[in-house]
mmCIF file of N, CA and C in Angstrom:
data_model
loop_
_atom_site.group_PDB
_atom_site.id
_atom_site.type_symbol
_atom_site.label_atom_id
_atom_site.label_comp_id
_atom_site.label_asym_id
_atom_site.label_seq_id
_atom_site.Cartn_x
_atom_site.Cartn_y
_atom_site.Cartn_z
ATOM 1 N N UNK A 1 0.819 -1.191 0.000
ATOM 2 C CA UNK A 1 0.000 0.000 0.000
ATOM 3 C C UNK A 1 0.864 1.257 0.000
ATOM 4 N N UNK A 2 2.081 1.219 -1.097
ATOM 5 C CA UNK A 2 2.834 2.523 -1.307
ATOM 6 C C UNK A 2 1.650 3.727 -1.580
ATOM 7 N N UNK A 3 2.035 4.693 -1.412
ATOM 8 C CA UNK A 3 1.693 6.366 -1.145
ATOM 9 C C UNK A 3 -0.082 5.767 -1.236
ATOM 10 N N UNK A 4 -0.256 5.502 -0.178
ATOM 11 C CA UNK A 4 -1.764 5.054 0.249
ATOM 12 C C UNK A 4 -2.655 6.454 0.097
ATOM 13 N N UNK A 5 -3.555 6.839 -0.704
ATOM 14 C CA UNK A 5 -5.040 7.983 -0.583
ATOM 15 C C UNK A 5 -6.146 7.279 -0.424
ATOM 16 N N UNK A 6 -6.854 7.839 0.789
ATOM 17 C CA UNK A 6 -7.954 7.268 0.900
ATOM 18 C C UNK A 6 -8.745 8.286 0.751
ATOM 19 N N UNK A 7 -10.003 7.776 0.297
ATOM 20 C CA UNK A 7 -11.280 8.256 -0.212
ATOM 21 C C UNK A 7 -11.781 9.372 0.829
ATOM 22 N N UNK A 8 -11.951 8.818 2.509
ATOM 23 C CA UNK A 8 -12.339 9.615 3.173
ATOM 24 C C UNK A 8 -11.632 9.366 4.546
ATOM 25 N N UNK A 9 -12.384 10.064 5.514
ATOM 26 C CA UNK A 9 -11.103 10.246 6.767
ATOM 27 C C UNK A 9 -11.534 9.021 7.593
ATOM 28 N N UNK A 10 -12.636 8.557 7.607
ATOM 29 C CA UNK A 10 -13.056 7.266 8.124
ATOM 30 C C UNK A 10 -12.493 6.154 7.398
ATOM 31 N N UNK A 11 -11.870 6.097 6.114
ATOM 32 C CA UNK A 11 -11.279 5.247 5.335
ATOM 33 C C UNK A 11 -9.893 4.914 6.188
ATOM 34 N N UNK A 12 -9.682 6.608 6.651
ATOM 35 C CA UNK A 12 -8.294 6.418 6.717
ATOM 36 C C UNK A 12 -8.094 5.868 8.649
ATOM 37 N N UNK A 13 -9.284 6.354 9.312
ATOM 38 C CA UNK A 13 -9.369 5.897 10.717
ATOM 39 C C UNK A 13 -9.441 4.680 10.875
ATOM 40 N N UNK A 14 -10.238 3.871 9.854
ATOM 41 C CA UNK A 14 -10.171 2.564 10.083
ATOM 42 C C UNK A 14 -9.226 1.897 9.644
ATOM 43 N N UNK A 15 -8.103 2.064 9.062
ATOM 44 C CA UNK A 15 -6.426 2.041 8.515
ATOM 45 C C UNK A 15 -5.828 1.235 9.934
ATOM 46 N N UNK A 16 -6.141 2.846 10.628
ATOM 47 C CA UNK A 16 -5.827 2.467 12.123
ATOM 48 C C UNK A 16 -6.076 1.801 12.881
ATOM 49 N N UNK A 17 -7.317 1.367 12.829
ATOM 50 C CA UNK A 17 -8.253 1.061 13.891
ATOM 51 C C UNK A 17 -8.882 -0.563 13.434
ATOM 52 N N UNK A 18 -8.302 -0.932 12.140
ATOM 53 C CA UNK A 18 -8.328 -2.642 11.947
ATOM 54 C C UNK A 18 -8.085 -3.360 12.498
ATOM 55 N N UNK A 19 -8.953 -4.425 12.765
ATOM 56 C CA UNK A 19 -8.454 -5.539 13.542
ATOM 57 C C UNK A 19 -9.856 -5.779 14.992
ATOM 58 N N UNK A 20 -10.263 -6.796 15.255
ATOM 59 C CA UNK A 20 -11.166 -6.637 16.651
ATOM 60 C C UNK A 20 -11.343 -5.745 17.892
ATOM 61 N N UNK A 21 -9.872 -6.358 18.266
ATOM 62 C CA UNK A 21 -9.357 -5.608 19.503
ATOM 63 C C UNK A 21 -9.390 -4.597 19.749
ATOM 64 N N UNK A 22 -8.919 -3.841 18.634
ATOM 65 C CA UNK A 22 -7.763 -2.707 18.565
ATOM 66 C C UNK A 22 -8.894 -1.116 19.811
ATOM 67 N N UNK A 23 -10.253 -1.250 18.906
ATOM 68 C CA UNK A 23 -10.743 0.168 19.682
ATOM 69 C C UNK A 23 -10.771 -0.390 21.227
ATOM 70 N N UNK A 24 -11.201 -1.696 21.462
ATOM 71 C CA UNK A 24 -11.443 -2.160 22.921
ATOM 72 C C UNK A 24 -9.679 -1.661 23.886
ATOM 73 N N UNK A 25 -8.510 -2.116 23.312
ATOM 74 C CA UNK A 25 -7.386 -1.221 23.539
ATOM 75 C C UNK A 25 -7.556 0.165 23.847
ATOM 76 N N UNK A 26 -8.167 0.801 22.768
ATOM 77 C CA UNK A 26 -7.928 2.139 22.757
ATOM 78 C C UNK A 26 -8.558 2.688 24.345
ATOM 79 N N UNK A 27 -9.843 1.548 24.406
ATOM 80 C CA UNK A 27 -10.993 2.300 25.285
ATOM 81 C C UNK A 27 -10.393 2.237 26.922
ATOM 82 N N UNK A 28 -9.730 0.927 26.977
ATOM 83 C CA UNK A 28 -8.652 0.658 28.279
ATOM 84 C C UNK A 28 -7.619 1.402 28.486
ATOM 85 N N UNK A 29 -6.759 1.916 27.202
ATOM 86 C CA UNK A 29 -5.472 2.843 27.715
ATOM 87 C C UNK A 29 -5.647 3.775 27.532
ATOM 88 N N UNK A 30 -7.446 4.945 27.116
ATOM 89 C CA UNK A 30 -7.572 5.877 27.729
ATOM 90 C C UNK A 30 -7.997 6.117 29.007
ATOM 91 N N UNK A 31 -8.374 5.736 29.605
ATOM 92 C CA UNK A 31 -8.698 5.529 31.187
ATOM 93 C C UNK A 31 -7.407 5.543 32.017
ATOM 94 N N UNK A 32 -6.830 4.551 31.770
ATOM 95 C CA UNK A 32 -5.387 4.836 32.377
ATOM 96 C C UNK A 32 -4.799 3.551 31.853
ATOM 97 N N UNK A 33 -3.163 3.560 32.584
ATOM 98 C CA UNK A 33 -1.952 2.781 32.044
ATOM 99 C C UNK A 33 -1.941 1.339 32.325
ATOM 100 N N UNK A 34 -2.150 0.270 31.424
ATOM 101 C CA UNK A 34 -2.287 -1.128 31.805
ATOM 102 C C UNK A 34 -0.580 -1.777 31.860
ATOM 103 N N UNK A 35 -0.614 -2.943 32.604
ATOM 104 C CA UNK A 35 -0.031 -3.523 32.187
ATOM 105 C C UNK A 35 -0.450 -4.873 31.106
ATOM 106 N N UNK A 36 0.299 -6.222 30.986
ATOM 107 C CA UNK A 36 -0.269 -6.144 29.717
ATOM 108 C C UNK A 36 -1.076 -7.225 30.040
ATOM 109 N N UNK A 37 -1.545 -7.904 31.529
ATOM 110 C CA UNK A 37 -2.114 -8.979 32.150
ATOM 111 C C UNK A 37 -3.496 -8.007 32.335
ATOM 112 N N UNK A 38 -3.390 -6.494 32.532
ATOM 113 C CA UNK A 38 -4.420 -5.941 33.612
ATOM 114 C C UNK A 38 -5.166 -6.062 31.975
ATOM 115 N N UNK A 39 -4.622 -5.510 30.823
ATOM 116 C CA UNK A 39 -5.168 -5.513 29.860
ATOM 117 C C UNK A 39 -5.785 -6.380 28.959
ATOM 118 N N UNK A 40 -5.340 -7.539 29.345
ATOM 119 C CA UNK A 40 -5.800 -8.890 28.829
ATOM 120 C C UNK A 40 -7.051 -9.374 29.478
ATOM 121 N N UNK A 41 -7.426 -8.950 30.654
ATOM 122 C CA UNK A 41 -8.124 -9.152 31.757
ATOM 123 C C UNK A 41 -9.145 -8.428 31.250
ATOM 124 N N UNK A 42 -9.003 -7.101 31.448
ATOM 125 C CA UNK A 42 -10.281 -6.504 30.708
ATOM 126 C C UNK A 42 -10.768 -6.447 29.582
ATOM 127 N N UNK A 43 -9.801 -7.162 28.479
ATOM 128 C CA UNK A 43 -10.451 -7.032 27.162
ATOM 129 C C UNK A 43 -11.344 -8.590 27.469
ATOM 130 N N UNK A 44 -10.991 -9.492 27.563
ATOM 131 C CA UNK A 44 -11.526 -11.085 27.857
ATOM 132 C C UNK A 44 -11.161 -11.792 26.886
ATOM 133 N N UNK A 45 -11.736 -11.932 26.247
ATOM 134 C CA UNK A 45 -12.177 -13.355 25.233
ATOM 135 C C UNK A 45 -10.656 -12.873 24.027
ATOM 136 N N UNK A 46 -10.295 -12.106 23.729
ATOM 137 C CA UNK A 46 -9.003 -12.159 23.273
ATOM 138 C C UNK A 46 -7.995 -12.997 23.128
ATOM 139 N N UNK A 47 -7.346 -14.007 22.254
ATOM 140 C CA UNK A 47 -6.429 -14.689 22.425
ATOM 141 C C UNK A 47 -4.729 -13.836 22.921
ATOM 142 N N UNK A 48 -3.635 -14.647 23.557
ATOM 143 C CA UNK A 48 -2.835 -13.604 24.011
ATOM 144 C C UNK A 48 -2.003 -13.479 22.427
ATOM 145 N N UNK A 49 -2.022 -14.014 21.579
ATOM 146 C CA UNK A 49 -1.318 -14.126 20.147
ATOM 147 C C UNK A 49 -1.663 -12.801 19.442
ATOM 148 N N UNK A 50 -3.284 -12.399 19.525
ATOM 149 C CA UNK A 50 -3.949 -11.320 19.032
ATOM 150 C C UNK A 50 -3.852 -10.610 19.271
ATOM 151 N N UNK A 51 -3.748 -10.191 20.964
ATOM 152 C CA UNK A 51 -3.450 -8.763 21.379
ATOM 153 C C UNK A 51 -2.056 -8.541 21.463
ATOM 154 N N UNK A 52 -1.120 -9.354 21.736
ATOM 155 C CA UNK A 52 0.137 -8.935 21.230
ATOM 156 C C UNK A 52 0.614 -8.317 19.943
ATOM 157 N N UNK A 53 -0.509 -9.351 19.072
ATOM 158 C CA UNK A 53 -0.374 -8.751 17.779
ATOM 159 C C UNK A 53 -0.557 -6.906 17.147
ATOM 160 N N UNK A 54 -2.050 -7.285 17.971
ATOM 161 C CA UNK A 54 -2.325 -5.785 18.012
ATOM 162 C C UNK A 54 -2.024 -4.560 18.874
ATOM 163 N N UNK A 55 -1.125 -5.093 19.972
ATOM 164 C CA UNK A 55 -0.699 -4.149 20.794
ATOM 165 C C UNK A 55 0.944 -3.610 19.553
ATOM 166 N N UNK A 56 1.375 -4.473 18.985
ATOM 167 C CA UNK A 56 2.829 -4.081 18.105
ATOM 168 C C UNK A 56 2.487 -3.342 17.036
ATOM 169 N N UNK A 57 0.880 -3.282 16.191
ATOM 170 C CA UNK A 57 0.733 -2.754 15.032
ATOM 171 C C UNK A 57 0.443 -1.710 15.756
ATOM 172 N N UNK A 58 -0.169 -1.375 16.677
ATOM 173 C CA UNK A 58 -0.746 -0.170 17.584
ATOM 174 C C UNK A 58 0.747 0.729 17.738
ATOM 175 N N UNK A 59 1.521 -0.183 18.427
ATOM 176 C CA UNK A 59 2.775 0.707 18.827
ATOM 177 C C UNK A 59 3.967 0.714 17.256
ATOM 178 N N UNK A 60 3.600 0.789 16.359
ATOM 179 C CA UNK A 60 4.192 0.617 15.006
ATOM 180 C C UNK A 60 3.475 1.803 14.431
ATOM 181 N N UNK A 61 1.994 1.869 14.647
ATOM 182 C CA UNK A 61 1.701 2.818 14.016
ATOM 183 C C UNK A 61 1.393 4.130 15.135
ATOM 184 N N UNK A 62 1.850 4.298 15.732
ATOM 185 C CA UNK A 62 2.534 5.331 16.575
ATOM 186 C C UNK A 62 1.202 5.823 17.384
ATOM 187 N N UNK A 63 0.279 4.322 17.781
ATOM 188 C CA UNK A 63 -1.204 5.099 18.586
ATOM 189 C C UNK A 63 -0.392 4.441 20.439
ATOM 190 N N UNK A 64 0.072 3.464 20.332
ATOM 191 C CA UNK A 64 0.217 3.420 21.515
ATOM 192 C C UNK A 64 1.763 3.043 21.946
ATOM 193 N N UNK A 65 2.264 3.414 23.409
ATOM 194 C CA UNK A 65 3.485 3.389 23.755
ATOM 195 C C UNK A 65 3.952 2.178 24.516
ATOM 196 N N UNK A 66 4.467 1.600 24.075
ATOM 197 C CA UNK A 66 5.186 0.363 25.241
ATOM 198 C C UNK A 66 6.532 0.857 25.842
ATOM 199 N N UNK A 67 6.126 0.772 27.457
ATOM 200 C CA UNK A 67 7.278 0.963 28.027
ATOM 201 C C UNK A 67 7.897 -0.284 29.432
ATOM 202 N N UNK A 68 9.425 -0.646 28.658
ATOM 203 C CA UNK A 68 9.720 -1.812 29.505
ATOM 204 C C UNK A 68 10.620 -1.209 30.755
ATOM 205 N N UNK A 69 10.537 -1.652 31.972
ATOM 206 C CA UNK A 69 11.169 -1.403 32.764
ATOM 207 C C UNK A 69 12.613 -1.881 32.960
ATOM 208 N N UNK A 70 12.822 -3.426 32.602
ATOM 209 C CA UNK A 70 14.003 -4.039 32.451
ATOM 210 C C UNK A 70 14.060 -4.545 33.563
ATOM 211 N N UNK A 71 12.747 -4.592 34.239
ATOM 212 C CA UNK A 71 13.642 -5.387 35.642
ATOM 213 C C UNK A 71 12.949 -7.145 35.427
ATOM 214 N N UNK A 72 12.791 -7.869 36.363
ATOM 215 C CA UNK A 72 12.805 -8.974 36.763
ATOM 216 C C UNK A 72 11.576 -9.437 38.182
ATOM 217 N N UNK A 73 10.687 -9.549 37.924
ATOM 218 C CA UNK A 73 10.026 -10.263 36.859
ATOM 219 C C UNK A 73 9.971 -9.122 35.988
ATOM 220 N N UNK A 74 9.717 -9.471 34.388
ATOM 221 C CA UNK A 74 9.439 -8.045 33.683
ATOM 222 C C UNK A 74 8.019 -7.409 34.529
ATOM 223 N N UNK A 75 8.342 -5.991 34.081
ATOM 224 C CA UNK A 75 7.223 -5.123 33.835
ATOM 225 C C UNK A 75 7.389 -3.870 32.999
ATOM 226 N N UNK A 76 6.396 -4.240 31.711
ATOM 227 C CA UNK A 76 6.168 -3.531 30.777
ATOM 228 C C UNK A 76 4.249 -2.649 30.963
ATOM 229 N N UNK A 77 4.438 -0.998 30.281
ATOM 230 C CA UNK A 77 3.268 -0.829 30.729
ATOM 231 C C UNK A 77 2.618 -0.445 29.278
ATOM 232 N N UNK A 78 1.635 -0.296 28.817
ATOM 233 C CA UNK A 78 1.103 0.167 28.083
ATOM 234 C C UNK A 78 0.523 1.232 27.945
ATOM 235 N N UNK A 79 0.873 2.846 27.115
ATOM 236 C CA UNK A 79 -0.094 3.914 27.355
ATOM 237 C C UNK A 79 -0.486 4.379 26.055
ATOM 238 N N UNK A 80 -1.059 4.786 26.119
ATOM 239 C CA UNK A 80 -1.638 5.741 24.283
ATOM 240 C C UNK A 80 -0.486 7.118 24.448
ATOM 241 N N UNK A 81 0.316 7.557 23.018
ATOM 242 C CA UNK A 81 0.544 8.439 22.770
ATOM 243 C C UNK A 81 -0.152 9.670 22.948
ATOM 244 N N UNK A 82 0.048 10.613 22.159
ATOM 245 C CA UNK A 82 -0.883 11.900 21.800
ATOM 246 C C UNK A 82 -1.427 11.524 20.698
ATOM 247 N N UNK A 83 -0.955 10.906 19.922
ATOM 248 C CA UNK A 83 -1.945 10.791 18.587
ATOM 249 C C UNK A 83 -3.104 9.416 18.901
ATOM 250 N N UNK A 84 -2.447 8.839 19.644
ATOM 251 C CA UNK A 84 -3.650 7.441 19.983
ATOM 252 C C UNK A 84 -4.652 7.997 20.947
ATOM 253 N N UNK A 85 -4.221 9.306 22.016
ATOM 254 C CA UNK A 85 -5.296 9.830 22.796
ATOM 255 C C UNK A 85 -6.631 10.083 22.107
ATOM 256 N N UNK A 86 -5.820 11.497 20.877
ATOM 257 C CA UNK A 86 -7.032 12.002 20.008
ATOM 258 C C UNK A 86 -7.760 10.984 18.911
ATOM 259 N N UNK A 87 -7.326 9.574 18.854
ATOM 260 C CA UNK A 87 -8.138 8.631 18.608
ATOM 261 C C UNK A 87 -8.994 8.104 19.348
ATOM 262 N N UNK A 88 -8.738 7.915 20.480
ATOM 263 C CA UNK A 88 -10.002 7.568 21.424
ATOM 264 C C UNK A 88 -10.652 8.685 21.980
ATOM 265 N N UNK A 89 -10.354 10.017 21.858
ATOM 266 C CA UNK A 89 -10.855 11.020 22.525
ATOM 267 C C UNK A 89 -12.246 10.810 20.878
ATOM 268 N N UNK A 90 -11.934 10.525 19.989
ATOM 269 C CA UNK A 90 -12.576 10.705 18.565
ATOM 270 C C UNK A 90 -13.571 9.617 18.943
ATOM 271 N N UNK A 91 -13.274 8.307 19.258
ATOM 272 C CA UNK A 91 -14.350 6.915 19.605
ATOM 273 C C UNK A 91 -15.460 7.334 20.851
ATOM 274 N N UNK A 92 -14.995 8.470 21.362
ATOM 275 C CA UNK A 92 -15.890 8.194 22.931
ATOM 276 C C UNK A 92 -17.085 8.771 22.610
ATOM 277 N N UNK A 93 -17.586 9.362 21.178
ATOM 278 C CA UNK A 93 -19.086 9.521 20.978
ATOM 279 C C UNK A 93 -19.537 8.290 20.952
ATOM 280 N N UNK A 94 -18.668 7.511 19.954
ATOM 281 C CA UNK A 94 -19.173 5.893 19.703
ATOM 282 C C UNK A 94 -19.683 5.277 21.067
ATOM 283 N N UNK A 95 -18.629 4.989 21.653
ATOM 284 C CA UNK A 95 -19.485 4.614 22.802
ATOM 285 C C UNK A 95 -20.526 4.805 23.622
ATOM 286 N N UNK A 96 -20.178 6.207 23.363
ATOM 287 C CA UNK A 96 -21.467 6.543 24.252
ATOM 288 C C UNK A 96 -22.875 6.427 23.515
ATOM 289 N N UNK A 97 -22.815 5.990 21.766
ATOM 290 C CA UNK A 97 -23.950 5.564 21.218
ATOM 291 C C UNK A 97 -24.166 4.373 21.776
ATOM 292 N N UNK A 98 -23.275 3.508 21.766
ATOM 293 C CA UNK A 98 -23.619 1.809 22.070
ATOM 294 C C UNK A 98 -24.052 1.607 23.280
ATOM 295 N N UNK A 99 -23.675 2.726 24.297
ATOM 296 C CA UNK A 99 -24.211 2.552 25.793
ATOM 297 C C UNK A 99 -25.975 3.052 25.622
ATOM 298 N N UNK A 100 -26.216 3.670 24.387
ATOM 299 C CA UNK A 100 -27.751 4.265 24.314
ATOM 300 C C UNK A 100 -28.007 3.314 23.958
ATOM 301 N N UNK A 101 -27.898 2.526 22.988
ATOM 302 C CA UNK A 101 -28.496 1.416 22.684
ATOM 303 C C UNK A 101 -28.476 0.058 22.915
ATOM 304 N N UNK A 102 -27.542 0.090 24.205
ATOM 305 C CA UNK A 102 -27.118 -1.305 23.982
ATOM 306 C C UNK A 102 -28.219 -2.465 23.856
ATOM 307 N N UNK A 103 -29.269 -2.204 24.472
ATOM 308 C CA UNK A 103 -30.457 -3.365 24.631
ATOM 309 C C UNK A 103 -30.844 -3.411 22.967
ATOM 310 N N UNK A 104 -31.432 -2.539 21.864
ATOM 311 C CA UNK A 104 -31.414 -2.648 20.920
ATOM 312 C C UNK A 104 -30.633 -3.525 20.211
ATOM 313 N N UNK A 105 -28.980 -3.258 20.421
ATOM 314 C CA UNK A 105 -28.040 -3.816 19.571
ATOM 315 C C UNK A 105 -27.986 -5.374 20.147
ATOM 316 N N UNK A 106 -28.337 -5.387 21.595
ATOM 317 C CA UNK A 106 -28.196 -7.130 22.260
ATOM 318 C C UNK A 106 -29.327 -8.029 21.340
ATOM 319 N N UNK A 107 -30.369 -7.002 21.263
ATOM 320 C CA UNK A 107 -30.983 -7.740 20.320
ATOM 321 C C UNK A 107 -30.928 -7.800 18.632
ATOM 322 N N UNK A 108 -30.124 -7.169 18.137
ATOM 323 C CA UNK A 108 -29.615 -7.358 16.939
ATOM 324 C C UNK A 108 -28.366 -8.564 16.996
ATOM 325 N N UNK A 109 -27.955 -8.548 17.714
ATOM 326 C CA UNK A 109 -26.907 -9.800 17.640
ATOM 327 C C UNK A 109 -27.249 -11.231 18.185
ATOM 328 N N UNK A 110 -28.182 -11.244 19.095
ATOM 329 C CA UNK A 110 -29.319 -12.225 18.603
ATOM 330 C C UNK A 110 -29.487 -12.728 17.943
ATOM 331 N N UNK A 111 -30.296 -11.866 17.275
ATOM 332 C CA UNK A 111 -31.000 -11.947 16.069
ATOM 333 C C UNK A 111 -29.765 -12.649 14.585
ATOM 334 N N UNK A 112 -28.623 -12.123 15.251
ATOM 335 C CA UNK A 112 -27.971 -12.482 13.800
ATOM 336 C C UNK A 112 -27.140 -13.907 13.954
ATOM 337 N N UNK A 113 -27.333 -14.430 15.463
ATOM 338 C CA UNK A 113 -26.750 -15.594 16.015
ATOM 339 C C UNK A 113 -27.947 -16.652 15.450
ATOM 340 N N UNK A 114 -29.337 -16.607 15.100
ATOM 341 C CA UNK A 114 -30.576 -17.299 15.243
ATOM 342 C C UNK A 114 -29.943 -18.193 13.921
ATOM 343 N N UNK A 115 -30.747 -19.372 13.702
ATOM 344 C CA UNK A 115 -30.134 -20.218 12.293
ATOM 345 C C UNK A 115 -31.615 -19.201 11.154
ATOM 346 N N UNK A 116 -30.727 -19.347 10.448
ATOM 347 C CA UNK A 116 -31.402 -18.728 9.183
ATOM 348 C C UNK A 116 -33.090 -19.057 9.288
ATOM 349 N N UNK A 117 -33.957 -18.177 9.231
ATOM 350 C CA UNK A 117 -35.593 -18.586 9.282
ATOM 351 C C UNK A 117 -36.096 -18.392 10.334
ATOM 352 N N UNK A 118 -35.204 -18.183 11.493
ATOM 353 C CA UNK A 118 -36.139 -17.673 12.613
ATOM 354 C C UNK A 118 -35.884 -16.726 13.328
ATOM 355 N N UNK A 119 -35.381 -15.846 12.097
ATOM 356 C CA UNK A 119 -35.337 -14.224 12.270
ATOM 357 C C UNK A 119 -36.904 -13.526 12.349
ATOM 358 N N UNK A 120 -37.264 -12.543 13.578
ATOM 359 C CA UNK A 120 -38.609 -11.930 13.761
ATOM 360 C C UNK A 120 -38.540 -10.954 12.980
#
């Protein structure tokens, strides 16, 4: 994807923001600084292969910071940059739609779990 143009700025947010995990990240290391167990913990159902994965494209593409201490046992922490802040500072309308609707949307995913035909 040499000299990448995208169509629109949501083209280009979701560039960023690919992958499952990645906003559930965003939504944990704006709140405050995880380590990378506290963070695994609160995302859940995450494999640890995935969020590693996506914690390196995150810190590659310059939204979030890994910082290792070097000591023993390790401890490494995880924080959002400035540019990964004003990405989640950008998601927190989102959420706060999904918190309006969540009963709506519980029942849209339902609905999309049902076997074919016994959709209402």
């Amino acid at each position: 994807m040499l000299n990448q143009k995208f169509n629109c700025g949501l083209e280009a947010s979701l560039a960023v923001l690919s992958g499952k995990w990645k906003p559930l990240v965003l939504f944990y290391l704006a709140h405050e600084i995880h380590r990378y167990g506290q963070l695994r913990r609160a995302i859940g159902k995450v494999s640890d292969k995935v969020l590693i994965q996506q914690l390196k494209e995150l810190q590659q593409d310059g939204v979030v910071e890994r910082t290792d201490y070097g000591e023993i046992p390790p401890k490494v922490e995880y924080s959002l940059t400035g540019f990964g802040d004003s990405l989640a500072r950008a998601l927190a309308p989102l959420c706060q739609w999904g918190e309006l609707h969540t009963e709506q949307i519980e029942n849209i995913v339902r609905n999309r779990e049902k076997p074919q035909g016994e959709h209402q």
